[in-house]
Amino acid sequence: MMGRQEIGQAPLFYAFNLEDHVPANHMLRGIDRFLDLGELHQHLAPHYSHTGRPSIDPALLIRMLIVGYCFGIRSERRLCEEVHLNLAYRWFCRLGLEDAVPDHSTFSKNRHGRFRDNDTLRFVFEKVLERCLAEGLVGGEGFAIDASVIKADANRQKGVPGADAAWDRESPLTRPVREYLEALDDAEAPRTPPKNVSLTDPAAQWTAAPGGPAFYAYSTNYLIDVKAGVILDVEATPAYRTDEVEATRTMVDRVEQRFDLKPTRLIGDTAYGTSEMLGWMVDEKNIEPHVPVWDKAQRKDGTLGRSDFTWDADAAEYRCPQGKPLRSSGIPTADNTLIYRSNFHDCAGCELKSKCCPNTTHRRIARQVNESARDVARQLSTTKRYAQSRRHRKKVEMLFAHLKRILRLDRLRLRGLKSARDEFLLAATAQNLRRMAAWLMPKGPEAAMATAL
């Protein structure tokens, strides 16, 4: 018999429990298990007055932001609507059915105010990382480093040449422009004007690195542990290769200082194989550089390359295939390179001159000041551990793919370098929480039993 829904008078009272309506295997249950904001209020206490009306709970704002970044909800206005409608989001944010959802403008006021003044988003990120460490997801032996370009919220058609960029400091300036000018004023050395500058987000870098038409962008730099792909640190920089490489030192030093973690090996691509970076890894940090060496010494015209000469460390000189020395003055050039030259008379009658230096009177070899560290990297590149590191490097690339395709952070919504840092920190926090939920939460019937307990 066909049933019909009876429509009667609505009951006066309802017995409704949000806990019963959130599935046992919902991702937010796992995230809620590993997110501890118990110390957040103490962290933010100096930024609140002891009198006046109570503010919106900062823990509620952080939980809502985590929901947005975990599920790719890019608009805060839409995030408020989703939290209002979605029972699981309400449960995670500790909101009852009758509790009001904060207005979207509240996020902007807190982000540009007390959250940024007290570095709250990094505090939350590091608290989540501490939980990853406690759960045994961080091995601490191998780290991987890489950067990915994220489009800035700046129209590529609305830019001016860097030399022509100027702002009237007497008139009101937008926050991104004001932060950019303050950074220029605080810089120790003047920087060459960029090729193109956005008038709305001048800190963004004009780049065509991914291929195709150029655009304004920032780079998110990840330092991850290769055991489970946990993000150990994240740093925002303009999409400029030098800034990306320098961010590695900042992140490795910060992780060592705050968590007493230093890797045995550091994995990266050729961009991190510069002489200065390899010297820093080997000589200063005692880290194995599992990085391809940035080397242009090998010749492509068939003449003898540097590898055909023998380095004599005791005498600090090269020996050519005929046993003749190439010596240096010991004074490095501006790019920290020592030039080793052969004797004119040794080369004049040499039978290998046509294969060695056919267009010059004598042979010159450039050797980096950190060449010994480069030799260490070359030697490591022949080992099985290095081949394994090449496979491990894919884990950081997978995180970037997840960031752009699942979390939908392929374009920034906020402007300015500080805002880019905030977005990248929140996204990395969401990725670590999702990783813990996926790896550590029980599945199937076990999840239902764990929820019932």
PDB file of N, CA and C in Angstrom, residues 288-331:
ATOM      1  N   GLU A 288      73.141  16.065   4.012  1.00  0.00           N
ATOM      2  CA  GLU A 288      73.435  15.488   2.703  1.00  0.00           C
ATOM      3  C   GLU A 288      72.560  16.167   1.646  1.00  0.00           C
ATOM      4  N   PRO A 289      73.160  16.784   0.625  1.00  0.00           N
ATOM      5  CA  PRO A 289      72.356  17.434  -0.421  1.00  0.00           C
ATOM      6  C   PRO A 289      71.953  16.433  -1.501  1.00  0.00           C
ATOM      7  N   HIS A 290      70.736  15.943  -1.431  1.00  0.00           N
ATOM      8  CA  HIS A 290      70.227  15.057  -2.488  1.00  0.00           C
ATOM      9  C   HIS A 290      69.576  15.939  -3.543  1.00  0.00           C
ATOM     10  N   VAL A 291      70.429  16.702  -4.204  1.00  0.00           N
ATOM     11  CA  VAL A 291      70.005  17.748  -5.134  1.00  0.00           C
ATOM     12  C   VAL A 291      70.904  17.681  -6.364  1.00  0.00           C
ATOM     13  N   PRO A 292      70.346  17.749  -7.577  1.00  0.00           N
ATOM     14  CA  PRO A 292      71.199  17.829  -8.764  1.00  0.00           C
ATOM     15  C   PRO A 292      72.026  19.107  -8.746  1.00  0.00           C
ATOM     16  N   VAL A 293      73.274  19.002  -9.125  1.00  0.00           N
ATOM     17  CA  VAL A 293      74.177  20.150  -9.094  1.00  0.00           C
ATOM     18  C   VAL A 293      73.910  21.051 -10.300  1.00  0.00           C
ATOM     19  N   TRP A 294      73.769  22.345 -10.014  1.00  0.00           N
ATOM     20  CA  TRP A 294      73.623  23.333 -11.088  1.00  0.00           C
ATOM     21  C   TRP A 294      75.006  23.560 -11.681  1.00  0.00           C
ATOM     22  N   ASP A 295      75.268  22.959 -12.848  1.00  0.00           N
ATOM     23  CA  ASP A 295      76.625  22.947 -13.381  1.00  0.00           C
ATOM     24  C   ASP A 295      76.593  23.183 -14.887  1.00  0.00           C
ATOM     25  N   LYS A 296      77.324  24.203 -15.333  1.00  0.00           N
ATOM     26  CA  LYS A 296      77.435  24.484 -16.765  1.00  0.00           C
ATOM     27  C   LYS A 296      78.882  24.365 -17.239  1.00  0.00           C
ATOM     28  N   ALA A 297      79.696  23.632 -16.473  1.00  0.00           N
ATOM     29  CA  ALA A 297      81.110  23.541 -16.809  1.00  0.00           C
ATOM     30  C   ALA A 297      81.376  22.577 -17.962  1.00  0.00           C
ATOM     31  N   GLN A 298      80.476  21.618 -18.157  1.00  0.00           N
ATOM     32  CA  GLN A 298      80.715  20.626 -19.209  1.00  0.00           C
ATOM     33  C   GLN A 298      80.485  21.257 -20.580  1.00  0.00           C
ATOM     34  N   ARG A 299      81.469  21.150 -21.439  1.00  0.00           N
ATOM     35  CA  ARG A 299      81.379  21.776 -22.757  1.00  0.00           C
ATOM     36  C   ARG A 299      80.605  20.909 -23.739  1.00  0.00           C
ATOM     37  N   LYS A 300      79.969  21.574 -24.699  1.00  0.00           N
ATOM     38  CA  LYS A 300      79.167  20.861 -25.696  1.00  0.00           C
ATOM     39  C   LYS A 300      79.780  20.901 -27.095  1.00  0.00           C
ATOM     40  N   ASP A 301      80.993  21.473 -27.219  1.00  0.00           N
ATOM     41  CA  ASP A 301      81.612  21.588 -28.547  1.00  0.00           C
ATOM     42  C   ASP A 301      82.656  20.512 -28.800  1.00  0.00           C
ATOM     43  N   GLY A 302      82.722  19.514 -27.911  1.00  0.00           N
ATOM     44  CA  GLY A 302      83.668  18.414 -28.113  1.00  0.00           C
ATOM     45  C   GLY A 302      85.028  18.641 -27.502  1.00  0.00           C
ATOM     46  N   THR A 303      85.303  19.839 -26.969  1.00  0.00           N
ATOM     47  CA  THR A 303      86.599  20.098 -26.345  1.00  0.00           C
ATOM     48  C   THR A 303      86.607  19.550 -24.914  1.00  0.00           C
ATOM     49  N   LEU A 304      87.773  19.508 -24.313  1.00  0.00           N
ATOM     50  CA  LEU A 304      87.921  18.955 -22.975  1.00  0.00           C
ATOM     51  C   LEU A 304      87.159  19.786 -21.948  1.00  0.00           C
ATOM     52  N   GLY A 305      86.391  19.104 -21.096  1.00  0.00           N
ATOM     53  CA  GLY A 305      85.664  19.779 -20.036  1.00  0.00           C
ATOM     54  C   GLY A 305      86.431  19.731 -18.731  1.00  0.00           C
ATOM     55  N   ARG A 306      85.858  20.316 -17.700  1.00  0.00           N
ATOM     56  CA  ARG A 306      86.537  20.365 -16.407  1.00  0.00           C
ATOM     57  C   ARG A 306      86.744  18.975 -15.824  1.00  0.00           C
ATOM     58  N   SER A 307      85.833  18.050 -16.138  1.00  0.00           N
ATOM     59  CA  SER A 307      85.966  16.692 -15.601  1.00  0.00           C
ATOM     60  C   SER A 307      87.182  15.961 -16.160  1.00  0.00           C
ATOM     61  N   ASP A 308      87.761  16.477 -17.255  1.00  0.00           N
ATOM     62  CA  ASP A 308      88.960  15.846 -17.824  1.00  0.00           C
ATOM     63  C   ASP A 308      90.232  16.315 -17.111  1.00  0.00           C
ATOM     64  N   PHE A 309      90.096  17.261 -16.211  1.00  0.00           N
ATOM     65  CA  PHE A 309      91.236  17.759 -15.442  1.00  0.00           C
ATOM     66  C   PHE A 309      91.160  17.201 -14.026  1.00  0.00           C
ATOM     67  N   THR A 310      92.293  16.986 -13.416  1.00  0.00           N
ATOM     68  CA  THR A 310      92.372  16.400 -12.078  1.00  0.00           C
ATOM     69  C   THR A 310      92.601  17.493 -11.048  1.00  0.00           C
ATOM     70  N   TRP A 311      91.812  17.454  -9.979  1.00  0.00           N
ATOM     71  CA  TRP A 311      91.949  18.434  -8.917  1.00  0.00           C
ATOM     72  C   TRP A 311      92.897  17.904  -7.850  1.00  0.00           C
ATOM     73  N   ASP A 312      93.916  18.682  -7.537  1.00  0.00           N
ATOM     74  CA  ASP A 312      94.876  18.339  -6.487  1.00  0.00           C
ATOM     75  C   ASP A 312      94.576  19.226  -5.280  1.00  0.00           C
ATOM     76  N   ALA A 313      93.892  18.655  -4.276  1.00  0.00           N
ATOM     77  CA  ALA A 313      93.469  19.446  -3.121  1.00  0.00           C
ATOM     78  C   ALA A 313      94.657  19.925  -2.300  1.00  0.00           C
ATOM     79  N   ASP A 314      95.699  19.103  -2.176  1.00  0.00           N
ATOM     80  CA  ASP A 314      96.853  19.497  -1.362  1.00  0.00           C
ATOM     81  C   ASP A 314      97.573  20.699  -1.959  1.00  0.00           C
ATOM     82  N   ALA A 315      97.729  20.696  -3.279  1.00  0.00           N
ATOM     83  CA  ALA A 315      98.422  21.807  -3.946  1.00  0.00           C
ATOM     84  C   ALA A 315      97.471  22.925  -4.352  1.00  0.00           C
ATOM     85  N   ALA A 316      96.144  22.694  -4.207  1.00  0.00           N
ATOM     86  CA  ALA A 316      95.127  23.679  -4.598  1.00  0.00           C
ATOM     87  C   ALA A 316      95.308  24.098  -6.049  1.00  0.00           C
ATOM     88  N   GLU A 317      95.390  23.086  -6.927  1.00  0.00           N
ATOM     89  CA  GLU A 317      95.555  23.363  -8.346  1.00  0.00           C
ATOM     90  C   GLU A 317      94.967  22.223  -9.161  1.00  0.00           C
ATOM     91  N   TYR A 318      94.692  22.527 -10.434  1.00  0.00           N
ATOM     92  CA  TYR A 318      94.243  21.507 -11.380  1.00  0.00           C
ATOM     93  C   TYR A 318      95.453  20.977 -12.147  1.00  0.00           C
ATOM     94  N   ARG A 319      95.305  19.724 -12.623  1.00  0.00           N
ATOM     95  CA  ARG A 319      96.306  19.135 -13.505  1.00  0.00           C
ATOM     96  C   ARG A 319      95.638  18.733 -14.804  1.00  0.00           C
ATOM     97  N   CYS A 320      96.211  19.183 -15.923  1.00  0.00           N
ATOM     98  CA  CYS A 320      95.639  18.854 -17.222  1.00  0.00           C
ATOM     99  C   CYS A 320      96.006  17.421 -17.597  1.00  0.00           C
ATOM    100  N   PRO A 321      95.415  16.862 -18.655  1.00  0.00           N
ATOM    101  CA  PRO A 321      95.744  15.484 -19.047  1.00  0.00           C
ATOM    102  C   PRO A 321      97.230  15.246 -19.315  1.00  0.00           C
ATOM    103  N   GLN A 322      97.977  16.315 -19.583  1.00  0.00           N
ATOM    104  CA  GLN A 322      99.413  16.174 -19.804  1.00  0.00           C
ATOM    105  C   GLN A 322     100.213  16.385 -18.518  1.00  0.00           C
ATOM    106  N   GLY A 323      99.507  16.583 -17.391  1.00  0.00           N
ATOM    107  CA  GLY A 323     100.188  16.725 -16.110  1.00  0.00           C
ATOM    108  C   GLY A 323     100.643  18.130 -15.786  1.00  0.00           C
ATOM    109  N   LYS A 324     100.281  19.128 -16.584  1.00  0.00           N
ATOM    110  CA  LYS A 324     100.688  20.500 -16.343  1.00  0.00           C
ATOM    111  C   LYS A 324      99.710  21.172 -15.362  1.00  0.00           C
ATOM    112  N   PRO A 325     100.202  22.069 -14.491  1.00  0.00           N
ATOM    113  CA  PRO A 325      99.331  22.677 -13.476  1.00  0.00           C
ATOM    114  C   PRO A 325      98.549  23.873 -14.008  1.00  0.00           C
ATOM    115  N   LEU A 326      97.375  24.075 -13.403  1.00  0.00           N
ATOM    116  CA  LEU A 326      96.594  25.285 -13.612  1.00  0.00           C
ATOM    117  C   LEU A 326      96.395  25.894 -12.226  1.00  0.00           C
ATOM    118  N   ARG A 327      96.879  27.126 -12.043  1.00  0.00           N
ATOM    119  CA  ARG A 327      96.864  27.741 -10.719  1.00  0.00           C
ATOM    120  C   ARG A 327      96.005  29.004 -10.717  1.00  0.00           C
ATOM    121  N   SER A 328      95.619  29.393  -9.505  1.00  0.00           N
ATOM    122  CA  SER A 328      94.759  30.560  -9.318  1.00  0.00           C
ATOM    123  C   SER A 328      95.477  31.594  -8.463  1.00  0.00           C
ATOM    124  N   SER A 329      95.036  32.838  -8.581  1.00  0.00           N
ATOM    125  CA  SER A 329      95.571  33.913  -7.742  1.00  0.00           C
ATOM    126  C   SER A 329      95.010  33.855  -6.326  1.00  0.00           C
ATOM    127  N   GLY A 330      93.933  33.091  -6.154  1.00  0.00           N
ATOM    128  CA  GLY A 330      93.303  32.986  -4.834  1.00  0.00           C
ATOM    129  C   GLY A 330      92.303  34.078  -4.538  1.00  0.00           C
ATOM    130  N   ILE A 331      92.083  34.983  -5.474  1.00  0.00           N
ATOM    131  CA  ILE A 331      91.119  36.069  -5.287  1.00  0.00           C
ATOM    132  C   ILE A 331      89.849  35.719  -6.039  1.00  0.00           C
TER     133      ILE A 331
END
